[in-house]
Short mmCIF file of C-alpha atoms in Angstrom, two decimals:
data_model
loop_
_atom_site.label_atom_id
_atom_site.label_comp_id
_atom_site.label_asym_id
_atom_site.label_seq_id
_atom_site.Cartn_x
_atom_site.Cartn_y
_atom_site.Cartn_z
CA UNK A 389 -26.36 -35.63 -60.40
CA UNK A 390 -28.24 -36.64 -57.30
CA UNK A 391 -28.34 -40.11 -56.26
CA UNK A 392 -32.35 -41.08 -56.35
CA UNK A 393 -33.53 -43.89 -54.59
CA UNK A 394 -36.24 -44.36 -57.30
CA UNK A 395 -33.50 -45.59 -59.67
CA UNK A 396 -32.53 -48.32 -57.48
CA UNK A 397 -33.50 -51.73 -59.24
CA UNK A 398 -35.54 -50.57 -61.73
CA UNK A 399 -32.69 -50.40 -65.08
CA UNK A 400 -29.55 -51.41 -64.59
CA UNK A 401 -27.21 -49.36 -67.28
CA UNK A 402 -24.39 -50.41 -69.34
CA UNK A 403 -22.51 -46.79 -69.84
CA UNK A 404 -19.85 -46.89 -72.32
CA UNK A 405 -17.63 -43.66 -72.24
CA UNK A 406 -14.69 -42.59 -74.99
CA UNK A 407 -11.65 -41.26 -73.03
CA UNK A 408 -10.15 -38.06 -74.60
CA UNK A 409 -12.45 -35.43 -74.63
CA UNK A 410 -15.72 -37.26 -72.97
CA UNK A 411 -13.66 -38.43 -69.61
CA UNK A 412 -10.17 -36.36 -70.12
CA UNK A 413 -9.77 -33.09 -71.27
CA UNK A 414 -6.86 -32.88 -73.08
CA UNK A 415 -4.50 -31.71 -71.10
CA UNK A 416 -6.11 -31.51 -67.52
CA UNK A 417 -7.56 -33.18 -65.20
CA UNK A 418 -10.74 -35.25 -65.25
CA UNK A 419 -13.38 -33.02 -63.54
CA UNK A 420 -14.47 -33.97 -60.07
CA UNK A 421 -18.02 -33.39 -61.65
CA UNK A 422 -17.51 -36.54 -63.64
CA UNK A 423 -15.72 -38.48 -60.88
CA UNK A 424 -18.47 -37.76 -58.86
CA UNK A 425 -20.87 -39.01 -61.04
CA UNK A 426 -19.01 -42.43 -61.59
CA UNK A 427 -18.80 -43.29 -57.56
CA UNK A 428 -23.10 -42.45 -57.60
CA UNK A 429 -23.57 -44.71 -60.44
CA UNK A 430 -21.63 -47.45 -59.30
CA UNK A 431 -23.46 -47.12 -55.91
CA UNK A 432 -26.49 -47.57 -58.08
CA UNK A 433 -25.30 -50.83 -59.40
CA UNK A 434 -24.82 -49.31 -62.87
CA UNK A 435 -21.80 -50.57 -64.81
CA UNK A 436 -19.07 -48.38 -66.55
CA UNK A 437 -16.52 -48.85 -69.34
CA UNK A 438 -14.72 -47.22 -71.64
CA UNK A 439 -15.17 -47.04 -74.98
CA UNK A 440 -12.12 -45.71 -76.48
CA UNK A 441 -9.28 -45.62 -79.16
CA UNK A 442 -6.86 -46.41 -76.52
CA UNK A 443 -5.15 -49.81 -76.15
CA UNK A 444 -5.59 -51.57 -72.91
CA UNK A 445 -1.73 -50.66 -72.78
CA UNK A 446 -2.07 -47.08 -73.46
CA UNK A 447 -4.69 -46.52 -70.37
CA UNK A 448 -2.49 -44.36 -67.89
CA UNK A 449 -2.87 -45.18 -64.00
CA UNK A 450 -5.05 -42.50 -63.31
CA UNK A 451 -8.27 -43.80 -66.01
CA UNK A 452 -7.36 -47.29 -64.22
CA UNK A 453 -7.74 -45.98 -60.64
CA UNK A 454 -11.04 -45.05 -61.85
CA UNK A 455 -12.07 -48.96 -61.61
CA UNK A 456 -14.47 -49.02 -64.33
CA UNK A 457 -16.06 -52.91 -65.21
CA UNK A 458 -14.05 -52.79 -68.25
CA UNK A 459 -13.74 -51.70 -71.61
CA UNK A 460 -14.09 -51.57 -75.25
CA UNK A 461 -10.33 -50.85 -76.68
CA UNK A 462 -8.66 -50.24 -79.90
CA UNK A 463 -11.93 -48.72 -80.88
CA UNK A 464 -13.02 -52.53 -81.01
CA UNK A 465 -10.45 -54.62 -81.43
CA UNK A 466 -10.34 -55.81 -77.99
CA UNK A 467 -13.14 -56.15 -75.50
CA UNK A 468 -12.36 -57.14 -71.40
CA UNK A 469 -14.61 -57.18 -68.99
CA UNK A 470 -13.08 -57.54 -65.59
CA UNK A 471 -9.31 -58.48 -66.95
CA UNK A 472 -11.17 -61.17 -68.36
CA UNK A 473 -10.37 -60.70 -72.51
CA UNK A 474 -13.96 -61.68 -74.55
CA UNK A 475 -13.14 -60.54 -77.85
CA UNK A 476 -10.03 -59.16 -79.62
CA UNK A 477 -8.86 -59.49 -82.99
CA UNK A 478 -5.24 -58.93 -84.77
CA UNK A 479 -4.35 -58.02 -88.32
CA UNK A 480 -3.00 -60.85 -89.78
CA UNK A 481 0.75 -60.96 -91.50
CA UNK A 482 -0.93 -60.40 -95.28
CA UNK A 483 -2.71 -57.41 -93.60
CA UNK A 484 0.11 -56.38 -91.72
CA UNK A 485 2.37 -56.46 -94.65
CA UNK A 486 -0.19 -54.51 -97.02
CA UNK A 487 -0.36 -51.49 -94.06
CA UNK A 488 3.83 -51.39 -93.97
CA UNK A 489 4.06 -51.73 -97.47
CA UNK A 490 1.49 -48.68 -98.23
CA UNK A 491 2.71 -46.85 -95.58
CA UNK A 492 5.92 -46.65 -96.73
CA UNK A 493 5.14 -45.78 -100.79
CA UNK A 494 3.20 -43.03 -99.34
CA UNK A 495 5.14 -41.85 -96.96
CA UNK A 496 2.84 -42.25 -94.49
CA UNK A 497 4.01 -42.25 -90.30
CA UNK A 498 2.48 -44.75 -88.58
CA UNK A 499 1.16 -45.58 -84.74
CA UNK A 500 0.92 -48.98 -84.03
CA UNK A 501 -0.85 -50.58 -80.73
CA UNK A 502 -0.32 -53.52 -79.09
CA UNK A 503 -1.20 -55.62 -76.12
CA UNK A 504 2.02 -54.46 -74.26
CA UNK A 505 2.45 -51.19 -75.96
CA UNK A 506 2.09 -48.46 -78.58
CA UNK A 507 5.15 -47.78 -80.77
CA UNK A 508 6.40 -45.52 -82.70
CA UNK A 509 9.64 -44.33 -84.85
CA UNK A 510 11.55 -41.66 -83.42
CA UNK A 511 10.78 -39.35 -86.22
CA UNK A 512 7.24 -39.86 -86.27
CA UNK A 513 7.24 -39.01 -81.97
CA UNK A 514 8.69 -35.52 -83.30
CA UNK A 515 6.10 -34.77 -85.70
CA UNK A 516 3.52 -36.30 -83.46
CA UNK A 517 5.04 -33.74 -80.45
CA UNK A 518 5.16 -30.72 -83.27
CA UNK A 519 1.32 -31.07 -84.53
CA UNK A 520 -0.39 -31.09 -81.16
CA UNK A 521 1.87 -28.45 -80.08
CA UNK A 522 0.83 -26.84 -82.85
CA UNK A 523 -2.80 -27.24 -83.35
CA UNK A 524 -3.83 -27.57 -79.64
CA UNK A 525 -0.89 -26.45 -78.06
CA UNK A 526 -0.09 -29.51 -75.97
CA UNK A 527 1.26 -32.91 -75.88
CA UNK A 528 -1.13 -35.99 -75.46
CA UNK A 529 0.14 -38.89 -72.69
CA UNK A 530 -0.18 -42.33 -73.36
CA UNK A 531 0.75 -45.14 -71.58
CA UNK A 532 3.11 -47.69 -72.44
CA UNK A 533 5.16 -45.67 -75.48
CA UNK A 534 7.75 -46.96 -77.08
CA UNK A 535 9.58 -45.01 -79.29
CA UNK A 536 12.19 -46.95 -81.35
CA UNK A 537 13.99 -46.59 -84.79
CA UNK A 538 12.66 -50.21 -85.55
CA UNK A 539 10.12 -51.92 -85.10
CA UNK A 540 10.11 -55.70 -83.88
CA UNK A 541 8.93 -58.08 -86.26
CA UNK A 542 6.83 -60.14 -83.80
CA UNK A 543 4.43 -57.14 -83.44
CA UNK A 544 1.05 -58.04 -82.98
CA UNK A 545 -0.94 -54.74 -84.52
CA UNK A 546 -4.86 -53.64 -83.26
CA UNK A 547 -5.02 -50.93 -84.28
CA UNK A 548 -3.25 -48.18 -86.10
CA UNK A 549 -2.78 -44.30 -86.13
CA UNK A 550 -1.74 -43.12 -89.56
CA UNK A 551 -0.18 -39.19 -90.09
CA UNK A 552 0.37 -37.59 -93.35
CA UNK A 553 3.32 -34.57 -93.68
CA UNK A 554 1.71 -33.83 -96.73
CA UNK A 555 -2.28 -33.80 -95.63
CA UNK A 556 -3.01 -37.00 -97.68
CA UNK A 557 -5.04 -38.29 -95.57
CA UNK A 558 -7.91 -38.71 -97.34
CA UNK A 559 -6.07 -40.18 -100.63
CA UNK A 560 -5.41 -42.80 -98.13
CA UNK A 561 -8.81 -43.80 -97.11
CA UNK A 562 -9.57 -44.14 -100.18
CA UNK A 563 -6.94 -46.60 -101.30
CA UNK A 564 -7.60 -48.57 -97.66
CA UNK A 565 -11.11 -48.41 -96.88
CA UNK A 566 -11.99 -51.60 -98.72
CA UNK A 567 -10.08 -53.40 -96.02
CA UNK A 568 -10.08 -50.80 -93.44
CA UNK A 569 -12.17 -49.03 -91.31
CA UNK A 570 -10.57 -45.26 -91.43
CA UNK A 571 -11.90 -42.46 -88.84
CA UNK A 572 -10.80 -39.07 -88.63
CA UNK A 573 -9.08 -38.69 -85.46
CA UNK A 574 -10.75 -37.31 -82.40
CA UNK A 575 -8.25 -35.35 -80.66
CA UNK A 576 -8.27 -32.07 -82.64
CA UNK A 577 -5.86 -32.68 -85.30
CA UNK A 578 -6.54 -31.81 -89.11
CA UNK A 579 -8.46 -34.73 -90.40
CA UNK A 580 -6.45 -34.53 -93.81
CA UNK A 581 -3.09 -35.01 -91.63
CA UNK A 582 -4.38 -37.69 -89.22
CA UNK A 583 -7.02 -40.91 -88.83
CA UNK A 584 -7.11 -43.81 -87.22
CA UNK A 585 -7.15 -47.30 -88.87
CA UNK A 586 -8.84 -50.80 -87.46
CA UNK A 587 -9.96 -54.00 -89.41
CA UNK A 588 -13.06 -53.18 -91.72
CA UNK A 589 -15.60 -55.02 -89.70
CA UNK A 590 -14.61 -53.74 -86.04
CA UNK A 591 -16.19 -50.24 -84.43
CA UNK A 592 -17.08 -49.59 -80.62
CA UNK A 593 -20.50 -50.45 -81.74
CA UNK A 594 -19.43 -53.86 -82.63
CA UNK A 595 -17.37 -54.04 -79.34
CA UNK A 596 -20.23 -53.30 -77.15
CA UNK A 597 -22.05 -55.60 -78.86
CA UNK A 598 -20.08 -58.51 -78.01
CA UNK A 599 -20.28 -57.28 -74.03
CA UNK A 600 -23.43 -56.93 -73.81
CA UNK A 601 -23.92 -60.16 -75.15
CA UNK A 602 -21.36 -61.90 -72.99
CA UNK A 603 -22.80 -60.50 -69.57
CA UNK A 604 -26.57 -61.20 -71.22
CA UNK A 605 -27.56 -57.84 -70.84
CA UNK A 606 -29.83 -55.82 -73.42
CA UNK A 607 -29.28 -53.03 -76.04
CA UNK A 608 -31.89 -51.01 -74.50
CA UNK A 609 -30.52 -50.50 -71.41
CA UNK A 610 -26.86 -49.29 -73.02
CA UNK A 611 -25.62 -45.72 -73.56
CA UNK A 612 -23.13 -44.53 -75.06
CA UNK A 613 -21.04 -41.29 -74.45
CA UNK A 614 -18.12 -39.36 -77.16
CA UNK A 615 -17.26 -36.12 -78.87
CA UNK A 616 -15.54 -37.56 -82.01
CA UNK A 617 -15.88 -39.43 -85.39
CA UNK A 618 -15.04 -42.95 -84.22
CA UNK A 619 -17.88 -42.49 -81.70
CA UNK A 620 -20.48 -42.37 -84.33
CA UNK A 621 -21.10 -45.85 -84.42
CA UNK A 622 -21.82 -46.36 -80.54
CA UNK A 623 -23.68 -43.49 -80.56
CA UNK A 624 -25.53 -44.78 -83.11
CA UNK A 625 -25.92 -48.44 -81.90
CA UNK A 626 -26.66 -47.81 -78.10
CA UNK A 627 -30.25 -47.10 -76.94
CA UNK A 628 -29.24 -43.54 -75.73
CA UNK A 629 -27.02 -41.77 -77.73
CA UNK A 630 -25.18 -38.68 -75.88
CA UNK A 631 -22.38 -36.14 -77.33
CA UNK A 632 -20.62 -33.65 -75.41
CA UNK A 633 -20.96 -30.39 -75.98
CA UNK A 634 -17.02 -29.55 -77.07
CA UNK A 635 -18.01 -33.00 -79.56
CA UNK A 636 -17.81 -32.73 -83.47
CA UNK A 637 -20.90 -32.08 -85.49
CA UNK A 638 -21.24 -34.74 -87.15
CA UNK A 639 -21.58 -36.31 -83.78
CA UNK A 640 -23.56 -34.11 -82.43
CA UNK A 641 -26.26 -34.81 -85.51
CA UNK A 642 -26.04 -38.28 -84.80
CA UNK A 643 -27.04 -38.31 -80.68
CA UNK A 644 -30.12 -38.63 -79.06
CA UNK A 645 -28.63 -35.80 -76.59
CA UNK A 646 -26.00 -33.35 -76.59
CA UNK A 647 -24.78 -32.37 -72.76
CA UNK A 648 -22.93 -30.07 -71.95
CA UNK A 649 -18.75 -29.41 -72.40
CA UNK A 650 -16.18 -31.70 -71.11
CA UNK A 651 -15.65 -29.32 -68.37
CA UNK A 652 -18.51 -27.58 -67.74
CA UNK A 653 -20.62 -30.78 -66.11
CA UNK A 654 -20.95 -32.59 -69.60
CA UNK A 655 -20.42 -35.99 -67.92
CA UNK A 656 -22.16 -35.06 -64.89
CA UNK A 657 -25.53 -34.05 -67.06
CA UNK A 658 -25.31 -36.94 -69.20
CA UNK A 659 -25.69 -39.33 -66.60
CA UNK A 660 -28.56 -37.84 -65.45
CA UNK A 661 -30.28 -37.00 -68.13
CA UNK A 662 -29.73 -41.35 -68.88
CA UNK A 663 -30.86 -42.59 -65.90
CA UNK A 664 -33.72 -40.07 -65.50
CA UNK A 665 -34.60 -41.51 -69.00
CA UNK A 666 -34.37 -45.16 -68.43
CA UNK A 667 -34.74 -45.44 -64.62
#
């Protein structure tokens, strides 16, 4: 992307960018293609955040060297813009309770998030190691794991991840999704064997909805980057739409643009092809 001087002060842009598989390929590094990209918006005067499933807790130094304005967490549970918190919700204890409770009868393994950190029974760390191994043959980081035969009883909960041995994942969302929102997970796994699970009423699109709003800036001048299902939303909501190329096709349907893979210049393209478009 080359840095125009026709773009300056014309649109200012809100871009709002999932994590695993937009900015980070799993696995690798982030290209220098899309860290290149970042340092020529910013000198535009264009504002960044993520848009992710992540917790705040799970972002690893590396995404927070990147110093993006803030972010959209939890896949909307928590909004910050500049360590400043302007929206998060919990699940309450009756909620709480119900997820535990299901969980259990089913013999379903859960991922929990928090504001400190993500946690997870020992058992479920070695099934959660053995799938990725096996399906994308390698091991996701997160920040801020903690993997523990018990869980405290003070836990706040986000957001959750919920795996199925038996691929019963979609028995599940249907017994939830009345109080849930449940997403098929975006980081390669067997949708029957993994989703991800956040109060009914929160999305990214909802979360970049309350930033926008609290910096007084407009939908029109928002975009929205991703590759999986819990980016349909944003994709959706924002006033340019963009999937990578490596993205799902159901996203891919849903997007105003699709650039180009993860590691072949997608993020690089994208922004231009979005500022060309509203600059």
């Amino acid at each position: 992307m080359q840095a125009s001087s026709s773009w300056r002060g014309i649109v200012l842009v809100d871009f709002f960018l999932d994590i695993d598989g937009t900015i980070l390929p799993f696995g690798k590094d982030i290209p220098k293609s899309a860290l290149d990209a970042f340092s020529e918006a910013k000198a535009l005067g264009h504002k960044i955040f993520f848009a992710t499933g992540r917790s705040q807790a799970e972002i690893t130094p590396t995404l927070a060297s990147l110093g993006f304005d803030g972010g959209v967490y939890s896949a909307g549970a928590t909004v910050i813009y500049k360590d400043k918190v302007i929206y998060e919700r919990y699940l309450n204890e009756k909620e709480k309770s119900y997820v535990f409770e299901f969980a259990s009868e089913h013999k379903l393994d859960l991922v929990v998030q928090t504001e400190e950190a993500t946690y997870m029974h020992s058992s479920t760390y070695e099934l959660w190691k053995e799938l990725f191994l096996h399906y994308i043959g390698l091991e996701i980081a997160i920040g801020n794991l903690v993997v523990s035969d018990t869980f405290p009883d003070s836990l706040v909960l986000k957001k959750l991840v919920i795996f199925s041995r038996d691929g019963m994942i979609s028995k599940a969302r249907e017994d939830l999704d009345k109080a849930f929102t449940i997403v098929g997970n975006t980081v390669g796994l067997p949708q029957s064997i993994m989703a991800e699970l956040v109060l009914s009423d929160i999305t990214k699109a909802t979360g970049i909805e309350h930033m926008i709003n609290y910096l007084g800036d407009k939908r029109e001048s928002t975009v929205a980057i991703g590759d999986g299902p819990n980016d349909i939303e944003m994709i959706e909501y924002a006033s340019i739409g963009i999937a990578m190329g490596n993205g799902c096709e159901e996203l891919k349907s849903k997007a105003d643009y699709i650039t180009t893979d993860i590691e072949n210049d997608g993020l690089k393209n994208a922004f231009s092809y979005a500022i060309n478009k509203l600059c």
